[in-house]
Amino acid sequence: MSAPAMGTSKTAHTDSSNKKKKGPGTLAIAYLVIYNVVMTAGWLVIAVGLVRAYLARGSYHGLYYSIEKPLKFFQTGALLEILHCAVGIVPSSVVLTGFQVMSRVFLTWAVTHSVREVQSEDSVLLFVVAWTVTEIIRYSFYTFSLLNHLPYLIKWARYTFFVVLYPMGVAGELLTIYAALPYVQKTGLYSITLPNNYNFSFDYHTFLILIMHHVFSKLFPQLYFHMIRQRKKVLGHVEEYSKVE
Amino acid sequence: MKHYEVEILDAKTKDKLCFLDKVGKVLPSFSLHWYPARQSIRLDPKGKSLKDEDVLQHLPVGTTATFYFRDLGAQISWVTVFLTEYAGPLLIYLMFYFRVPFIYAPKYDFTTSKHWVVHLACMCHSFHYVKRLLETLFVHRFSHGTMPLRNIFKNCTYYWGFAAWMAYYINHPLYTPPIYGEQQIRLALTVFLFCQIGNFSIHIALRNLRPPGSKTRKIPYPTKNPFTWIFLLVSCPNYTYELGSWLGFTLMTQCLPVAFFTLVGFIQMTVWAKGKHRSYLKEFRDYPTLRSPILPFIL
């Protein structure tokens, strides 16, 4: 008399939607494992390069030059991750991933590479170290997850180290942009002035200031607290299970 | 007359919100702190909302009907949103045209541009938005009464922001007129006017499909007006003509921000056109197959 049909139609709907969802195929998984292993290795090379350079020179200054090429190569290589999302072999949002990767690539090329004077700044070391440790953990996390053998230590590291590494990285990035400002203003780097045939102007100096503002006031707090919530969700469960036992 | 028992549950928590016995033909809109425009009543918690016109008797329910309620959030009327989002660009552009203080260097305050194309551009831009305001008040027949309140902030930021950005450069003391001079401007103006008339013709044709106060949907067809003959090839020619107008304006002003605005608008209108095209195909078996959503044969 009432509508029991509604209940059954609900489960039928979820069944069919489960059947429609396909994970990545075996070839895709093999490719992703190789990709993540290569990236882990690449960032390990950068880490080793930093340590060796530090030991050789005996100081923190100018370590950027010792790892400049692998840094550019592997950080730029991360652009492939946008493709992975677009093609569907990785279940993340294209927009979100694109945003994250582009911000790294922007800092690597449009700030650090383009403004030579900042390359010797200590702030560069700050974000390079933060990125290196983060990426080694992140890519090993993905590798192990794909192989279905994720050691708890890696999961814990991934969801814990960011608490220090993320603010550290953001601080390094912001300080580097700040250091670049006077040089950008003086040389008019990447800027277009009026008059011109396309009636358009762009001031890279102002643009950088706006970016700094946006990252500091909105982006960083939002992402940081999102990750803290994720941490509670992912690592919190284990505590619940142990309580039950 | 058959009477129904109706219970209303919250779509998310499944809490019983309301129980009505002895309901007649039509489900009454009930007050639960939320005004009717904000209430979404549906048969399935994840399904589509029922419409205001839906009749209880014709719904697939037994004598005890269970509905799910979802709060749509604060609502605002479409007319209000349209009027606000269009009045902004009209006024903002004029502020830049008249070179109101604090925009350009003080020596240019309240001066006028020496280029006649700048005056023409102001007339075209203003005409466009006055047309839109008048259409909102007298021509359009809206399917929905309201939209979520946050849309007005989003939409106004878009329209007002872009208007300010374009107007800044077109009315700038260092503005450079189009490379090909009078020829280019004349061609651009022709395109612009042609598309403005076209866009208006489509709006009138769509209005005439729908009797006043109703929300019926019919397939639009070409009328005696030649500007509507494009319906043979396109589902949403209003968007096609709108794109044309802005291409004309871009050509007229030769201004990169205008080109940007045209591009972004085109992307959004294509998304809308594809959606509309798909609903036409779903709703009407005999929908003409020659038609594309927005660009003949292409998109």
XYZ file of C-alpha atoms in Angstrom:
544
model
C 0.000 0.000 0.000
C 2.772 2.417 0.911
C 5.672 2.580 -1.508
C 8.024 -0.331 -0.868
C 9.063 -0.119 -4.517
C 11.097 2.952 -3.654
C 13.387 0.966 -1.394
C 14.217 -1.648 -3.987
C 14.685 0.867 -6.743
C 17.268 2.624 -4.600
C 19.517 -0.419 -4.285
C 19.058 -1.251 -7.958
C 20.291 2.211 -8.763
C 23.444 1.879 -6.655
C 24.116 -1.597 -8.097
C 24.060 -0.311 -11.647
C 26.220 2.672 -10.756
C 28.795 0.346 -9.142
C 28.876 -1.753 -12.292
C 29.455 1.374 -14.393
C 32.477 2.540 -12.348
C 35.707 1.146 -13.783
C 39.039 1.445 -12.083
C 42.261 1.916 -14.089
C 43.243 -1.148 -16.115
C 46.329 -3.276 -15.437
C 48.380 -1.390 -18.009
C 47.473 1.916 -16.379
C 48.440 0.598 -12.952
C 51.772 -0.667 -14.268
C 52.442 2.734 -15.865
C 51.472 4.584 -12.664
C 53.735 2.369 -10.545
C 56.640 3.122 -12.860
C 55.781 6.824 -12.847
C 55.650 7.016 -9.064
C 58.825 4.972 -8.611
C 60.681 7.237 -11.034
C 59.423 10.339 -9.227
C 60.378 8.925 -5.824
C 63.846 8.187 -7.184
C 64.105 11.645 -8.715
C 63.328 13.453 -5.490
C 65.705 11.122 -3.636
C 68.402 12.223 -6.061
C 67.592 15.836 -5.169
C 67.697 15.010 -1.453
C 71.057 13.279 -1.785
C 72.327 16.140 -3.925
C 71.413 18.643 -1.214
C 73.088 16.628 1.531
C 76.268 16.072 -0.480
C 76.505 19.731 -1.444
C 75.993 20.778 2.164
C 78.700 18.411 3.381
C 81.073 19.538 0.645
C 80.613 23.268 1.197
C 79.957 23.257 4.901
C 77.185 25.862 4.628
C 73.512 26.209 3.716
C 74.048 28.945 1.141
C 73.708 28.454 -2.579
C 72.631 24.794 -2.385
C 70.011 25.550 -5.052
C 72.678 25.468 -7.779
C 73.684 21.909 -6.919
C 70.185 20.521 -7.579
C 68.824 23.088 -10.025
C 68.564 20.745 -13.019
C 66.952 17.676 -11.359
C 64.591 20.019 -9.477
C 63.421 21.621 -12.703
C 63.142 18.252 -14.429
C 61.178 16.374 -11.795
C 58.982 19.249 -10.687
C 58.036 19.996 -14.290
C 57.488 16.281 -14.886
C 54.678 16.442 -12.332
C 52.584 18.104 -15.059
C 51.894 14.554 -16.212
C 49.740 14.155 -13.123
C 47.223 16.562 -14.606
C 47.059 14.289 -17.632
C 46.519 11.252 -15.410
C 43.455 12.897 -13.870
C 42.141 14.098 -17.222
C 42.442 10.615 -18.740
C 40.864 9.070 -15.659
C 43.540 6.683 -14.432
C 43.824 8.714 -11.235
C 40.595 9.584 -9.415
C 41.514 13.155 -8.456
C 40.016 16.387 -9.764
C 41.787 17.808 -12.820
C 41.233 21.344 -11.587
C 42.607 20.735 -8.100
C 45.630 18.796 -9.321
C 46.220 21.351 -12.069
C 46.177 24.124 -9.541
C 48.659 22.415 -7.229
C 51.110 21.422 -9.958
C 50.910 24.781 -11.738
C 51.693 26.641 -8.519
C 54.868 24.571 -8.102
C 55.850 24.997 -11.744
C 55.147 28.727 -11.454
C 57.486 29.058 -8.511
C 60.188 26.960 -10.141
C 60.220 28.728 -13.506
C 58.447 32.086 -13.283
C 60.080 33.125 -10.029
C 63.203 31.177 -9.093
C 64.514 30.542 -12.601
C 63.481 33.919 -14.012
C 64.835 36.135 -11.256
C 68.459 35.057 -10.889
C 69.072 37.259 -7.904
C 66.818 35.204 -5.617
C 68.555 31.900 -6.350
C 71.062 32.448 -3.573
C 68.379 33.297 -0.995
C 67.919 30.996 1.997
C 64.154 31.012 1.440
C 64.748 28.939 -1.687
C 66.402 26.231 0.406
C 63.415 26.340 2.755
C 60.873 25.421 0.094
C 63.201 23.045 -1.779
C 63.710 20.991 1.380
C 59.985 21.062 2.171
C 59.096 19.977 -1.381
C 61.781 17.236 -1.414
C 60.685 15.549 1.801
C 56.998 15.910 0.931
C 57.387 14.471 -2.542
C 59.496 11.507 -1.453
C 56.785 10.552 1.023
C 53.935 11.317 -1.382
C 55.276 9.341 -4.328
C 56.212 6.327 -2.170
C 52.716 6.490 -0.668
C 51.201 6.262 -4.158
C 53.594 3.491 -5.196
C 52.746 1.318 -2.219
C 49.024 2.073 -2.487
C 48.986 0.974 -6.115
C 50.684 -2.283 -5.117
C 48.205 -2.728 -2.255
C 50.996 -2.951 0.280
C 50.921 0.360 2.102
C 53.067 0.294 5.254
C 51.361 2.192 8.043
C 54.543 4.228 8.546
C 54.237 5.760 5.064
C 50.569 6.519 5.551
C 51.318 8.076 8.926
C 54.181 10.100 7.472
C 52.061 11.359 4.604
C 49.343 12.571 6.886
C 51.625 13.926 9.602
C 54.763 15.497 8.127
C 52.684 18.096 6.273
C 51.899 19.735 9.625
C 55.440 21.137 9.606
C 56.407 20.817 5.935
C 53.428 22.675 4.508
C 53.885 25.918 6.485
C 57.614 25.600 5.915
C 57.178 25.297 2.169
C 54.669 28.147 1.962
C 56.953 30.377 4.035
C 59.873 29.606 1.731
C 57.759 30.298 -1.345
C 56.342 33.585 -0.059
C 59.734 34.834 1.112
C 61.231 33.987 -2.274
C 58.515 35.882 -4.140
C 58.984 38.791 -1.747
C 62.721 38.781 -2.451
C 62.051 38.835 -6.194
C 59.774 41.886 -6.099
C 62.348 44.700 -6.331
C 64.095 43.045 -9.299
C 60.832 42.474 -11.109
C 59.843 46.089 -10.627
C 63.235 47.424 -11.719
C 63.445 45.335 -14.924
C 59.735 45.282 -15.776
C 59.974 41.480 -16.101
C 57.006 39.839 -17.891
C 55.170 43.163 -17.929
C 53.381 44.995 -20.743
C 52.741 48.730 -20.713
C 50.393 51.053 -22.590
C 50.150 52.186 -25.309
C 50.105 49.101 -27.542
C 47.979 47.724 -30.374
C 46.044 45.310 -28.173
C 45.110 47.864 -25.527
C 46.222 45.615 -22.734
C 48.623 45.960 -19.831
C 50.053 43.598 -17.256
C 52.180 44.400 -14.250
C 53.997 41.295 -13.034
C 55.094 43.076 -9.867
C 51.489 43.784 -8.795
C 50.503 40.289 -9.924
C 53.092 38.726 -7.599
C 51.879 40.824 -4.688
C 48.289 39.720 -5.336
C 49.408 36.091 -5.457
C 51.249 36.399 -2.169
C 48.169 37.897 -0.624
C 45.864 35.208 -1.969
C 48.148 32.357 -0.888
C 48.651 33.724 2.578
C 45.079 34.777 3.355
C 42.984 32.225 1.545
C 44.714 29.325 -0.160
C 47.108 28.227 2.552
C 44.651 28.330 5.497
C 41.971 26.539 3.449
C 44.250 23.733 2.268
C 46.022 23.359 5.589
C 42.847 22.928 7.585
C 41.418 20.625 4.939
C 44.470 18.398 5.363
C 44.159 18.479 9.135
C 40.565 17.274 8.783
C 41.737 14.578 6.343
C 44.320 13.490 8.895
C 41.682 13.016 11.568
C 39.583 11.015 9.132
C 42.368 8.777 7.819
C 44.461 8.252 10.942
C 41.572 8.559 13.369
C 40.033 5.241 12.227
C 43.003 3.203 13.381
C 42.576 4.458 16.916
C 38.901 3.448 16.831
C 39.708 -0.070 15.700
C 42.297 -0.552 18.401
C 39.776 0.610 20.998
C 37.276 -1.977 19.773
C 39.843 -4.751 20.102
C -12.591 11.919 -3.232
C -9.539 9.893 -2.434
C -7.576 11.268 0.479
C -3.874 10.827 1.052
C -1.682 10.594 4.075
C 1.515 12.497 3.497
C 4.676 12.306 5.491
C 7.661 14.502 4.815
C 11.168 13.442 5.768
C 14.419 15.353 5.672
C 16.354 14.172 2.605
C 19.672 13.993 4.466
C 18.848 12.869 7.992
C 15.557 11.063 7.202
C 14.001 12.694 10.292
C 10.229 12.959 10.178
C 9.524 16.627 9.654
C 5.821 16.650 9.098
C 2.818 14.364 8.854
C -0.372 15.380 7.130
C -3.436 13.193 7.036
C -6.378 13.806 4.763
C -4.568 15.679 2.002
C -6.643 16.335 -1.089
C -5.470 16.508 -4.695
C -2.600 18.888 -4.367
C 0.277 18.803 -1.932
C -0.002 22.022 0.015
C 3.144 24.026 0.445
C 3.780 23.879 4.169
C 5.722 26.260 6.291
C 8.628 24.831 8.240
C 10.463 28.138 8.733
C 11.328 28.080 5.014
C 9.366 29.997 2.405
C 8.065 27.985 -0.563
C 10.749 29.032 -3.068
C 13.344 27.494 -0.780
C 11.613 24.143 -0.397
C 12.616 21.242 -2.562
C 10.162 18.360 -2.277
C 11.032 15.129 -4.018
C 10.031 11.494 -4.187
C 13.572 10.197 -3.873
C 16.154 11.804 -1.544
C 18.682 12.040 -4.376
C 16.158 12.652 -7.135
C 14.862 15.744 -8.893
C 12.538 18.230 -7.229
C 8.844 18.068 -7.889
C 7.451 21.076 -9.672
C 4.878 23.502 -8.303
C 2.356 22.231 -10.833
C 2.682 18.548 -9.949
C -0.513 17.020 -8.656
C -0.522 14.440 -5.871
C -2.984 12.221 -7.686
C -0.696 11.848 -10.690
C 2.438 10.985 -8.745
C 3.556 7.348 -8.374
C 2.648 7.076 -4.693
C 0.270 4.916 -2.714
C -2.295 6.341 -0.315
C 0.492 7.008 2.175
C 2.978 9.140 0.345
C 6.493 9.761 1.575
C 8.294 12.849 0.350
C 11.784 14.102 1.028
C 12.506 17.712 1.830
C 15.641 19.631 1.046
C 16.334 23.222 1.959
C 17.648 24.986 -1.127
C 19.086 27.834 0.888
C 18.210 31.507 0.647
C 16.675 32.313 -2.726
C 16.513 35.405 -4.872
C 14.342 36.085 -7.916
C 15.824 35.782 -11.403
C 14.513 39.223 -12.321
C 16.332 40.824 -9.388
C 19.575 39.100 -10.292
C 19.366 40.050 -13.965
C 18.551 43.679 -13.236
C 21.421 44.007 -10.778
C 23.997 42.228 -12.877
C 23.129 44.285 -15.992
C 22.741 47.695 -14.340
C 26.283 47.416 -12.997
C 28.134 47.238 -16.344
C 25.970 50.019 -17.741
C 26.898 52.425 -14.957
C 30.482 51.254 -14.457
C 31.390 51.647 -18.123
C 29.968 55.168 -18.112
C 32.098 56.063 -15.106
C 35.216 55.102 -17.060
C 33.921 56.807 -20.217
C 33.432 60.097 -18.393
C 36.802 59.622 -16.710
C 35.551 60.037 -13.212
C 38.398 60.981 -10.775
C 40.759 58.381 -9.217
C 40.740 56.084 -12.247
C 43.247 57.764 -14.544
C 45.834 60.453 -13.848
C 44.240 63.670 -12.431
C 44.999 65.736 -15.530
C 42.527 63.496 -17.455
C 39.606 63.875 -15.002
C 36.326 64.492 -16.815
C 38.060 64.775 -20.199
C 36.810 62.931 -23.273
C 38.720 60.690 -25.643
C 39.901 62.175 -28.930
C 39.068 58.934 -30.800
C 35.538 58.736 -32.229
C 35.578 54.913 -31.958
C 35.672 55.315 -28.174
C 32.389 57.256 -28.281
C 30.915 54.649 -30.607
C 32.018 51.843 -28.292
C 30.366 53.548 -25.330
C 27.114 53.848 -27.263
C 27.215 50.195 -28.304
C 28.067 48.907 -24.836
C 25.373 51.048 -23.204
C 22.809 50.083 -25.843
C 23.572 46.425 -25.237
C 22.940 46.607 -21.513
C 19.879 48.860 -21.792
C 18.481 46.298 -24.221
C 19.172 43.529 -21.704
C 17.483 45.438 -18.872
C 14.382 46.123 -20.978
C 14.239 42.502 -22.105
C 14.392 41.368 -18.491
C 11.484 43.605 -17.598
C 9.279 43.151 -20.679
C 10.320 40.227 -22.828
C 11.655 37.210 -20.987
C 9.344 34.587 -19.473
C 11.308 32.742 -16.786
C 10.879 29.009 -16.038
C 12.057 29.300 -12.497
C 11.107 32.083 -10.113
C 14.260 32.002 -8.047
C 17.890 30.955 -7.833
C 20.221 30.552 -4.824
C 21.177 33.860 -3.213
C 24.925 33.324 -3.556
C 24.536 33.451 -7.324
C 24.004 37.193 -7.263
C 27.460 37.730 -5.767
C 29.078 35.375 -8.238
C 27.259 36.809 -11.252
C 27.758 40.442 -10.321
C 31.463 39.908 -9.700
C 31.726 38.430 -13.197
C 29.745 41.096 -15.057
C 30.876 44.109 -13.064
C 34.493 42.973 -12.907
C 34.810 42.378 -16.625
C 32.959 45.604 -17.444
C 35.432 47.593 -15.334
C 38.407 45.779 -16.863
C 37.273 46.406 -20.462
C 36.126 49.965 -19.827
C 39.463 50.852 -18.224
C 41.390 50.146 -21.400
C 38.915 51.380 -24.000
C 38.541 54.753 -22.258
C 42.213 55.047 -21.326
C 44.069 58.209 -22.392
C 46.670 55.947 -24.060
C 44.058 53.915 -25.972
C 45.179 52.866 -29.485
C 42.361 52.746 -32.087
C 42.001 49.742 -34.463
C 44.842 49.124 -36.933
C 42.627 49.140 -40.029
C 40.817 52.285 -38.941
C 37.423 53.203 -40.363
C 37.056 50.010 -42.443
C 37.533 47.821 -39.406
C 35.210 49.883 -37.246
C 32.472 49.952 -39.875
C 32.595 46.167 -40.347
C 32.581 45.655 -36.585
C 29.585 47.941 -36.127
C 27.652 46.107 -38.840
C 28.332 42.748 -37.200
C 27.405 44.138 -33.796
C 24.080 45.658 -34.904
C 23.140 42.628 -36.983
C 23.672 40.369 -33.976
C 21.858 42.683 -31.577
C 18.765 42.604 -33.835
C 19.207 38.850 -34.230
C 19.464 38.264 -30.498
C 16.370 40.400 -29.896
C 14.432 38.529 -32.584
C 15.210 35.226 -30.924
C 14.117 36.518 -27.533
C 10.784 37.624 -29.018
C 10.346 34.305 -30.812
C 11.005 32.364 -27.597
C 8.624 34.584 -25.671
C 5.859 33.914 -28.192
C 6.244 30.172 -27.681
C 4.975 30.551 -24.178
C 1.610 32.010 -23.156
C 1.810 34.610 -20.332
C 2.153 33.137 -16.862
C 2.764 29.626 -18.154
C 5.853 27.457 -18.070
C 5.181 25.321 -21.137
C 8.070 24.156 -23.259
C 7.855 23.847 -27.048
C 10.336 23.389 -29.868
C 11.201 26.794 -31.326
C 10.876 27.116 -35.120
C 11.830 29.815 -37.659
C 9.185 32.535 -38.041
C 8.575 35.136 -40.745
C 11.461 37.169 -39.320
C 14.626 36.226 -41.288
C 16.728 36.612 -38.168
C 14.975 33.543 -36.742
C 15.768 31.327 -39.739
C 18.934 30.338 -37.916
C 16.693 28.048 -35.828
C 17.047 25.614 -38.749
C 20.675 25.083 -37.831
C 21.003 25.935 -34.135
C 19.157 25.154 -30.884
C 20.188 28.294 -29.000
C 20.632 31.069 -31.577
C 20.308 33.684 -28.852
C 23.756 32.570 -27.684
C 25.057 32.447 -31.255
C 24.001 36.059 -31.825
C 25.386 37.082 -28.428
C 28.773 35.660 -29.391
C 28.550 37.546 -32.668
C 27.797 40.825 -30.884
C 30.827 40.512 -28.663
C 33.067 39.486 -31.565
C 31.893 42.674 -33.245
C 32.684 44.685 -30.165
C 36.135 43.072 -29.904
C 36.859 43.978 -33.522
C 35.578 47.503 -32.953
C 37.733 48.211 -29.934
C 40.701 45.944 -30.747
C 41.104 45.370 -27.039
C 42.477 42.122 -25.573
C 40.353 42.202 -22.379
C 37.259 42.387 -24.591
C 38.514 39.325 -26.477
C 38.961 37.565 -23.141
C 35.454 38.459 -22.037
C 34.099 37.176 -25.351
C 35.994 33.909 -24.935
C 34.832 33.283 -21.370
C 31.257 34.150 -22.289
C 31.459 31.813 -25.273
C 32.649 28.930 -23.109
C 29.827 29.448 -20.609
C 27.183 29.839 -23.305
C 28.406 26.686 -25.021
C 27.945 24.757 -21.779
C 24.413 26.137 -21.445
C 23.607 25.534 -25.107
C 24.750 21.911 -24.934
C 22.606 21.385 -21.847
C 19.559 22.947 -23.470
C 20.129 20.956 -26.668
C 20.300 17.740 -24.658
C 17.032 18.535 -22.817
C 15.322 19.305 -26.113
C 16.453 15.944 -27.487
C 15.285 14.164 -24.338
C 11.916 15.841 -24.190
C 10.916 15.882 -27.865
C 11.048 12.742 -30.011
C 10.696 14.721 -33.219
C 13.432 17.261 -32.501
C 15.101 18.385 -35.762
C 18.340 16.490 -36.299
C 20.072 19.166 -38.363
C 20.431 21.464 -35.366
C 23.644 21.956 -33.356
C 23.654 23.514 -29.901
C 25.357 26.861 -30.648
C 27.499 26.918 -33.808
C 25.987 25.514 -37.045
C 27.485 22.078 -37.752
C 30.418 22.724 -35.436
C 29.465 22.858 -31.764
